[in-house]
Coordinates of C-alpha atoms and ligand atoms in Angstrom, one line a residue:
M6 CA 1.0 18.8 1.1
S7 CA 3.4 21.5 2.6
E8 CA 5.2 20.7 6.0
T9 CA 3.6 23.7 7.4
D10 CA 0.0 22.8 6.5
P11 CA -2.0 23.3 9.7
N12 CA -4.2 20.4 9.0
R13 CA -1.3 18.1 8.6
R14 CA 0.5 19.3 11.7
M15 CA -2.8 18.9 13.6
R16 CA -3.2 15.4 12.2
I17 CA 0.3 14.4 13.1
A18 CA -0.1 15.9 16.6
R19 CA -3.3 13.9 17.1
Q20 CA -1.6 10.7 16.0
H21 CA 1.3 11.2 18.5
V22 CA -1.1 11.6 21.2
Q23 CA -3.0 8.5 20.3
T24 CA 0.3 6.7 20.0
D25 CA 1.2 7.8 23.5
Q26 CA -2.1 6.5 24.6
L27 CA -1.7 3.1 22.7
L28 CA 1.8 2.9 24.1
G29 CA 0.5 3.4 27.6
I30 CA 2.4 6.7 28.1
A31 CA -0.1 8.6 30.3
S32 CA 2.3 11.2 31.8
V33 CA 4.1 12.7 28.8
P34 CA 4.2 16.4 29.5
Q35 CA 1.6 18.2 27.2
G36 CA 4.0 20.2 25.1
E37 CA 6.1 17.1 24.4
A38 CA 3.2 15.1 23.5
A39 CA 1.6 17.6 21.2
A40 CA 4.9 18.6 19.4
P41 CA 5.0 17.0 16.1
P42 CA 8.5 15.8 15.1
P43 CA 10.3 17.6 12.2
L44 CA 8.8 16.2 8.9
D45 CA 11.9 15.4 7.3
E46 CA 11.2 12.2 5.6
T47 CA 14.7 11.8 4.2
A48 CA 16.2 11.7 7.6
E49 CA 15.4 8.0 8.3
P50 CA 16.5 4.9 6.3
A51 CA 13.5 3.2 4.5
P52 CA 13.0 -0.2 6.1
A53 CA 13.2 -1.9 2.9
P54 CA 10.5 -4.5 2.6
A55 CA 12.8 -6.2 0.0
A56 CA 15.3 -8.2 2.0
A57 CA 18.9 -7.3 2.6
A58 CA 19.3 -10.8 4.0
P59 CA 22.4 -12.8 3.3
T60 CA 21.6 -15.2 0.6
D61 CA 24.5 -17.7 0.9
S62 CA 25.5 -19.8 3.8
T63 CA 27.3 -17.1 5.7
T64 CA 24.6 -16.4 8.0
A65 CA 24.2 -15.8 11.8
S66 CA 24.5 -19.4 13.0
T67 CA 26.9 -20.9 10.5
E68 CA 29.6 -18.5 9.6
P69 CA 32.9 -19.7 10.9
S70 CA 34.7 -16.3 10.5
G71 CA 32.1 -14.6 12.7
A72 CA 32.2 -17.1 15.4
V73 CA 33.6 -16.1 18.8
P74 CA 36.7 -18.2 19.2
T75 CA 37.1 -20.1 22.3
G76 CA 39.6 -18.5 24.6
S77 CA 38.8 -15.1 23.1
P78 CA 37.8 -12.5 25.9
W79 CA 34.4 -12.7 24.2
S80 CA 33.8 -16.2 25.0
A81 CA 34.0 -15.4 28.7
A82 CA 31.9 -12.1 28.4
P83 CA 28.7 -13.4 30.0
E84 CA 30.6 -14.1 33.2
L85 CA 32.2 -10.7 33.2
D86 CA 30.8 -7.8 35.2
R87 CA 29.3 -4.8 33.6
A88 CA 32.3 -2.7 33.7
A89 CA 34.5 -5.4 32.0
R90 CA 31.9 -6.1 29.4
Q91 CA 31.6 -2.2 28.6
Q92 CA 35.3 -2.2 28.3
L93 CA 35.1 -5.1 25.6
L94 CA 32.5 -3.4 23.7
E95 CA 34.5 0.0 23.7
Q96 CA 37.6 -1.8 22.6
M97 CA 35.8 -3.5 19.7
D98 CA 34.2 0.0 18.8
R99 CA 37.7 1.8 19.1
D100 CA 40.0 -0.9 17.6
E101 CA 37.7 -2.4 15.0
V102 CA 34.5 -0.6 14.0
S103 CA 35.6 2.8 14.0
C104 CA 38.4 2.0 11.6
C105 CA 36.5 -0.6 9.7
T106 CA 37.0 -0.6 5.8
K107 CA 35.6 -4.1 5.2
C108 CA 32.8 -2.8 2.9
P109 CA 32.3 0.2 0.6
L110 CA 30.0 1.8 3.1
S111 CA 33.1 3.0 5.0
E112 CA 33.8 5.2 2.0
G113 CA 30.7 7.4 2.4
R114 CA 30.2 7.5 6.1
T115 CA 30.9 10.5 8.4
R116 CA 31.0 8.4 11.7
T117 CA 30.5 4.7 12.3
V118 CA 27.5 4.0 14.5
F119 CA 28.5 1.2 17.1
G120 CA 25.4 1.0 19.1
E121 CA 24.9 2.2 22.8
G122 CA 23.2 1.3 25.9
D123 CA 23.7 -0.8 28.9
P124 CA 26.0 -3.8 28.4
D125 CA 24.0 -5.6 30.9
A126 CA 20.8 -4.8 29.0
R127 CA 17.9 -7.4 29.2
I128 CA 16.6 -6.1 26.0
M129 CA 18.5 -5.4 22.8
F130 CA 16.9 -3.5 20.0
I131 CA 18.4 -4.1 16.5
G132 CA 17.6 -1.8 13.6
E133 CA 18.8 -1.6 10.1
G134 CA 21.7 1.0 9.8
P135 CA 22.3 4.6 10.4
G136 CA 20.4 7.3 8.6
Q137 CA 21.8 10.9 8.2
N138 CA 21.3 12.1 11.8
E139 CA 22.9 8.9 13.3
D140 CA 25.9 9.1 10.6
E141 CA 26.5 12.8 11.8
Q142 CA 26.3 12.1 15.5
G143 CA 27.9 8.5 15.6
R144 CA 24.8 7.5 17.8
P145 CA 21.9 5.0 16.9
F146 CA 18.3 6.1 16.5
V147 CA 18.5 9.8 17.0
G148 CA 16.3 11.1 14.2
R149 CA 12.5 10.8 14.0
A150 CA 12.4 7.0 14.3
G151 CA 14.5 7.3 17.3
E152 CA 12.0 9.7 18.8
L153 CA 9.4 7.1 18.3
L154 CA 11.6 4.4 19.7
N155 CA 12.4 6.3 22.7
K156 CA 8.6 6.6 23.5
Q157 CA 8.2 3.0 22.9
I158 CA 11.0 2.2 25.4
A159 CA 9.5 4.7 28.0
A160 CA 6.1 2.9 27.4
M161 CA 7.9 -0.3 28.5
G162 CA 8.8 1.3 31.7
L163 CA 12.5 1.6 30.8
E164 CA 14.9 4.4 30.3
R165 CA 16.8 4.2 27.0
E166 CA 20.0 3.8 28.9
Q167 CA 18.6 0.5 30.3
V168 CA 18.5 -1.3 26.9
F169 CA 21.1 -1.6 24.1
I170 CA 20.4 -0.3 20.7
A171 CA 22.4 -1.5 17.6
N172 CA 22.1 -1.8 13.9
V173 CA 22.7 -4.5 11.3
V174 CA 25.4 -2.3 9.7
K175 CA 27.4 0.4 11.4
C176 CA 27.8 2.7 8.6
R177 CA 25.3 4.7 6.7
P178 CA 24.1 3.3 3.3
P179 CA 24.0 6.0 0.7
N180 CA 20.6 7.8 0.2
N181 CA 19.3 5.6 3.1
R182 CA 19.0 2.5 0.8
A183 CA 18.9 -1.0 2.3
P184 CA 22.4 -2.6 3.0
T185 CA 23.4 -5.0 0.4
P186 CA 23.8 -8.7 1.5
A187 CA 27.7 -8.3 1.1
E188 CA 27.5 -5.2 3.5
V189 CA 25.4 -7.2 5.8
D190 CA 27.7 -10.0 5.7
A191 CA 30.7 -7.9 6.3
C192 CA 29.2 -6.3 9.3
E193 CA 27.5 -9.2 11.0
P194 CA 30.4 -10.6 13.2
Y195 CA 30.3 -7.1 14.9
L196 CA 26.6 -7.5 15.9
R197 CA 27.1 -11.1 16.8
R198 CA 29.9 -10.3 19.2
Q199 CA 27.7 -7.3 20.7
I200 CA 25.1 -10.1 21.3
Q201 CA 27.7 -12.5 22.6
G202 CA 28.8 -9.8 25.2
I203 CA 25.4 -8.4 26.2
R204 CA 23.6 -11.7 26.4
P205 CA 20.0 -10.0 26.5
D206 CA 17.3 -11.9 27.6
A207 CA 15.3 -10.8 24.5
I208 CA 16.2 -9.2 21.2
I209 CA 13.6 -7.1 19.4
T210 CA 14.3 -6.8 15.8
L211 CA 13.2 -3.7 14.1
G212 CA 12.0 -4.2 10.4
G213 CA 12.6 -6.7 7.8
P214 CA 16.6 -6.5 7.3
A215 CA 17.3 -7.0 11.1
T216 CA 14.7 -9.8 11.4
K217 CA 16.1 -11.5 8.1
L218 CA 19.6 -11.4 9.4
I219 CA 19.0 -12.2 13.0
L220 CA 16.5 -15.1 12.2
D221 CA 18.4 -16.3 9.0
T222 CA 15.2 -16.2 7.0
K223 CA 13.8 -14.8 3.9
L224 CA 10.4 -14.3 5.2
G225 CA 9.2 -10.8 5.4
I226 CA 8.4 -8.8 8.6
T227 CA 4.7 -8.7 8.0
R228 CA 4.6 -12.6 8.4
L229 CA 7.2 -12.7 11.2
R230 CA 6.2 -9.8 13.5
G231 CA 4.5 -10.7 16.7
T232 CA 5.7 -14.3 17.0
W233 CA 8.5 -15.4 19.1
A234 CA 11.6 -16.9 17.4
T235 CA 15.1 -17.4 18.4
Y236 CA 18.5 -16.2 17.6
D237 CA 20.9 -19.2 17.1
G238 CA 24.0 -17.3 16.2
L239 CA 25.6 -18.1 19.7
L240 CA 25.3 -21.9 19.3
P241 CA 26.9 -24.1 20.0
T242 CA 28.7 -22.6 22.9
G243 CA 26.1 -19.9 23.8
P244 CA 22.3 -20.0 24.3
Q245 CA 19.6 -19.3 22.0
V246 CA 18.2 -15.9 22.6
P247 CA 14.5 -15.2 22.2
V248 CA 13.6 -12.7 19.5
M249 CA 10.5 -10.6 19.0
P250 CA 10.4 -9.2 15.4
T251 CA 8.3 -6.0 15.2
F252 CA 7.9 -3.2 12.6
H253 CA 10.6 -0.5 12.2
P254 CA 9.7 2.7 13.8
A255 CA 10.5 4.7 10.5
Y256 CA 7.9 2.3 8.8
L257 CA 5.5 2.9 11.6
L258 CA 5.9 6.7 11.0
R259 CA 5.0 6.3 7.4
S260 CA 2.2 3.9 7.9
Y261 CA 0.9 5.5 11.1
T262 CA -2.3 3.5 11.2
E263 CA -4.1 2.6 14.6
D264 CA -3.7 -1.0 13.5
N265 CA 0.1 -0.7 13.1
R266 CA 0.5 1.1 16.3
R267 CA -1.6 -1.5 18.1
R268 CA 0.5 -4.3 16.4
V269 CA 3.9 -2.9 17.6
W270 CA 2.5 -2.2 21.1
S271 CA 1.3 -5.7 21.3
D272 CA 4.8 -7.0 20.2
L273 CA 6.4 -5.0 22.9
Q274 CA 3.9 -6.2 25.5
Q275 CA 4.8 -9.7 24.6
V276 CA 8.3 -9.0 25.5
M277 CA 7.4 -7.3 28.8
E278 CA 5.3 -10.3 29.7
R279 CA 8.1 -12.8 28.9
L280 CA 10.6 -10.8 30.9
G281 CA 8.2 -10.3 33.8
M282 CA 8.1 -6.7 33.4
K283 CA 4.3 -6.4 33.5
Ligands
URA25 N1 17.0 3.5 11.6 C1 17.8 2.5 12.0 O1 17.6 1.3 11.6 N2 18.9 2.7 12.6 C2 19.2 3.8 13.2 O2 20.1 3.9 14.0 C3 18.3 4.9 12.8 C4 17.3 4.8 12.0

């Protein structure tokens, strides 16, 4: 079916209005709510149902090389003020991530995508990896999936700038494939330090690869979404962080059923309840 097919455009516009309703957005300006996003299916990485989870022991809670060494500025991050933590994050981006060559993804990238948001955020969203738009702009979730994520954040009563948005891998996998276990392993220490620095009250993992990494599990997202779990990667010196797994927005766009939209909204509401935002 063509992108300009009026029936398809109408259907998508209707679905977006329904999403707004399901997500509790009552006051989206008409034009915005009705405008269907561009239909470039290739612009977002496919949230792969097949795991990109590490298969060896170098996972979130046990890998010594990723641990935050005592005495490093990162171990004190939770006590630092927002500006100091912002500085630590910027430093990691500038001195380590932006010039990283730890895995072959570095060869194909245009820009690294460190992540962005409030270093004091109560909620951290973790996606899979940059797609084409993100690779070009160096910012997370700026394509179609990002539009939906923005709506979800707004529906939670938050501005995008109030949360922190990161990915499992900081460089775009070619052809939007899922990152390999080796690529995930190479990038994991960056994500762990981001979590260490931000110390969110809750992590929302978006899709299978992020959920598998953060929960160190091989179980699929369909089994795990909607149920609270914990991130243990800061132990033994840091706290466990509550984790709510949910579907990736790109998956939701592809499987845009009322049931799926309700599921995601219910997952987000659980987070709002736990954090006293309702
Ligand atoms: N999908 C992701 O998982 N991350 C992004 O940054 C964009 C799309």
